[in-house]
Short mmCIF file of C-alpha atoms in Angstrom, two decimals:
data_model
loop_
_atom_site.label_atom_id
_atom_site.label_comp_id
_atom_site.label_asym_id
_atom_site.label_seq_id
_atom_site.Cartn_x
_atom_site.Cartn_y
_atom_site.Cartn_z
CA UNK A 1 19.97 268.07 94.74
CA UNK A 2 21.41 268.04 91.21
CA UNK A 3 24.89 267.53 92.63
CA UNK A 4 23.69 264.48 94.59
CA UNK A 5 22.22 262.99 91.39
CA UNK A 6 25.47 263.75 89.58
CA UNK A 7 27.57 262.02 92.23
CA UNK A 8 25.35 258.93 92.40
CA UNK A 9 25.37 258.76 88.60
CA UNK A 10 29.17 259.03 88.60
CA UNK A 11 29.52 256.20 91.12
CA UNK A 12 27.16 253.87 89.25
CA UNK A 13 28.80 254.66 85.90
CA UNK A 14 32.24 254.02 87.42
CA UNK A 15 31.09 250.69 88.86
CA UNK A 16 29.88 249.50 85.47
CA UNK A 17 33.01 250.75 83.69
CA UNK A 18 35.13 248.96 86.29
CA UNK A 19 33.15 245.75 85.88
CA UNK A 20 33.56 245.64 82.10
CA UNK A 21 37.20 246.78 82.27
CA UNK A 22 38.14 244.13 84.83
CA UNK A 23 36.31 241.49 82.85
CA UNK A 24 38.06 242.47 79.60
CA UNK A 25 41.57 242.53 81.02
CA UNK A 26 41.39 239.52 83.36
CA UNK A 27 38.38 237.20 83.30
CA UNK A 28 38.25 236.85 79.49
CA UNK A 29 41.96 236.07 79.41
CA UNK A 30 41.65 233.38 82.06
CA UNK A 31 38.56 231.84 80.48
CA UNK A 32 40.31 231.76 77.12
CA UNK A 33 42.81 229.25 78.47
CA UNK A 34 40.13 226.72 79.45
CA UNK A 35 39.06 223.69 77.44
CA UNK A 36 35.86 224.03 75.42
CA UNK A 37 33.78 222.26 78.08
CA UNK A 38 35.28 224.25 80.95
CA UNK A 39 34.89 227.50 79.07
CA UNK A 40 31.25 226.92 78.15
CA UNK A 41 30.33 225.76 81.67
CA UNK A 42 32.12 228.77 83.17
CA UNK A 43 30.37 231.23 80.87
CA UNK A 44 27.00 229.63 81.57
CA UNK A 45 27.63 229.99 85.29
CA UNK A 46 28.89 233.58 85.07
CA UNK A 47 25.99 234.61 82.84
CA UNK A 48 23.52 233.17 85.33
CA UNK A 49 25.18 234.61 88.42
CA UNK A 50 25.51 238.15 87.09
CA UNK A 51 21.71 238.36 87.02
CA UNK A 52 21.54 239.64 90.60
CA UNK A 53 20.20 242.77 92.33
CA UNK A 54 23.61 244.40 92.80
CA UNK A 55 24.43 244.15 89.11
CA UNK A 56 20.95 245.29 88.05
CA UNK A 57 21.11 248.25 90.42
CA UNK A 58 24.30 249.56 88.84
CA UNK A 59 23.58 248.53 85.23
CA UNK A 60 19.94 249.67 85.12
CA UNK A 61 20.56 252.50 87.59
CA UNK A 62 23.13 254.00 85.24
CA UNK A 63 20.75 253.66 82.28
CA UNK A 64 18.10 255.51 84.28
CA UNK A 65 20.17 258.09 86.15
CA UNK A 66 22.33 259.29 83.26
CA UNK A 67 19.34 260.67 81.29
CA UNK A 68 17.66 261.96 84.47
CA UNK A 69 20.83 263.74 85.57
CA UNK A 70 21.30 265.09 82.05
CA UNK A 71 17.78 266.52 82.20
CA UNK A 72 18.50 268.10 85.61
CA UNK A 73 21.54 269.86 84.14
CA UNK A 74 19.76 271.25 81.09
CA UNK A 75 20.85 274.83 80.52
CA UNK A 76 24.11 274.34 82.47
CA UNK A 77 26.78 274.26 79.79
CA UNK A 78 29.08 272.39 79.33
CA UNK A 79 28.01 269.94 82.09
CA UNK A 80 24.79 269.27 80.19
CA UNK A 81 26.73 268.45 77.01
CA UNK A 82 29.12 266.11 78.85
CA UNK A 83 26.16 264.31 80.43
CA UNK A 84 24.24 264.16 77.16
CA UNK A 85 27.23 262.54 75.44
CA UNK A 86 27.76 260.20 78.40
CA UNK A 87 24.10 259.17 78.23
CA UNK A 88 24.30 258.49 74.50
CA UNK A 89 27.54 256.51 74.88
CA UNK A 90 26.09 254.43 77.69
CA UNK A 91 22.64 253.84 76.26
CA UNK A 92 23.96 252.90 72.81
CA UNK A 93 27.42 251.46 73.45
CA UNK A 94 26.81 249.70 76.77
CA UNK A 95 23.10 249.13 77.36
CA UNK A 96 22.20 248.72 73.69
CA UNK A 97 25.12 246.42 72.89
CA UNK A 98 24.27 244.31 75.93
CA UNK A 99 20.59 243.97 75.04
CA UNK A 100 21.07 243.45 71.29
CA UNK A 101 24.37 241.54 71.34
CA UNK A 102 25.52 239.94 74.58
CA UNK A 103 22.15 238.89 76.01
CA UNK A 104 21.09 236.92 72.89
CA UNK A 105 24.46 235.17 72.92
CA UNK A 106 24.07 234.43 76.63
CA UNK A 107 20.57 233.06 76.02
CA UNK A 108 21.86 230.87 73.17
CA UNK A 109 24.61 229.50 75.41
CA UNK A 110 22.22 228.96 78.32
CA UNK A 111 20.05 226.68 76.17
CA UNK A 112 23.05 224.66 74.99
CA UNK A 113 23.35 221.19 76.54
CA UNK A 114 27.04 220.88 77.34
CA UNK A 115 26.94 217.44 78.92
CA UNK A 116 25.00 215.92 76.03
CA UNK A 117 27.19 217.39 73.28
CA UNK A 118 30.05 215.93 71.27
CA UNK A 119 33.51 217.47 71.24
CA UNK A 120 32.78 218.89 67.77
CA UNK A 121 29.51 220.46 68.96
CA UNK A 122 31.31 221.98 71.95
CA UNK A 123 33.99 223.47 69.71
CA UNK A 124 31.36 224.78 67.29
CA UNK A 125 29.40 226.42 70.12
CA UNK A 126 32.54 228.01 71.55
CA UNK A 127 33.59 229.24 68.11
CA UNK A 128 30.19 230.81 67.50
CA UNK A 129 30.09 232.40 70.96
CA UNK A 130 33.50 233.38 72.32
CA UNK A 131 35.00 235.79 69.78
CA UNK A 132 31.72 237.60 69.12
CA UNK A 133 30.90 237.87 72.83
CA UNK A 134 34.41 239.15 73.65
CA UNK A 135 34.25 241.73 70.86
CA UNK A 136 30.90 243.00 72.13
CA UNK A 137 32.24 243.08 75.68
CA UNK A 138 35.22 245.14 74.52
CA UNK A 139 32.81 247.56 72.84
CA UNK A 140 30.90 247.85 76.13
CA UNK A 141 34.16 248.41 77.96
CA UNK A 142 35.24 251.25 75.67
CA UNK A 143 31.85 252.96 75.80
CA UNK A 144 31.52 252.58 79.56
CA UNK A 145 34.96 254.16 80.01
CA UNK A 146 33.98 256.97 77.65
CA UNK A 147 30.80 257.45 79.70
CA UNK A 148 32.62 257.72 83.02
CA UNK A 149 35.22 260.10 81.58
CA UNK A 150 32.40 262.35 80.36
CA UNK A 151 30.59 262.16 83.71
CA UNK A 152 33.83 263.05 85.51
CA UNK A 153 34.20 266.03 83.17
CA UNK A 154 30.67 267.10 84.12
CA UNK A 155 31.57 266.72 87.81
CA UNK A 156 34.73 268.78 87.43
CA UNK A 157 32.98 271.46 85.40
CA UNK A 158 30.06 271.56 87.83
CA UNK A 159 32.49 272.04 90.74
CA UNK A 160 34.16 274.99 89.03
CA UNK A 161 30.86 276.87 88.70
CA UNK A 162 30.04 279.46 91.38
#
């Protein structure tokens, strides 16, 4: 049963790492080329649409299953250590950064009235949002990749045990 938890955890962690990686190396670049109005409208739409069951299953599932799987592997070194580090990286660098950094920025942008704003207000909103949001997303990307690498190490090590 522990191996099943480990594999499900690996898949969910990989899905999240892939999401943030793809976003960092493609979506952000494309959005960066849009006008202020187009950019802000696009980000509002993306931030609303990502709040769906599929995303929550992988994002929250990883936050739940990493610590549970770590607990299941207690006493099995070094798999336990890999999973403990993966849990810390995910919970702090992905989940924590999202909750403390990206979500408040998303909420701020969601409340912003694009159609009723001047060009200066649009530029000011973009300036206060875009670079900070992208930096935080890059942090999430790095930590989600670190998490999946550590989970893969746990999988490999677990497979090598008798």
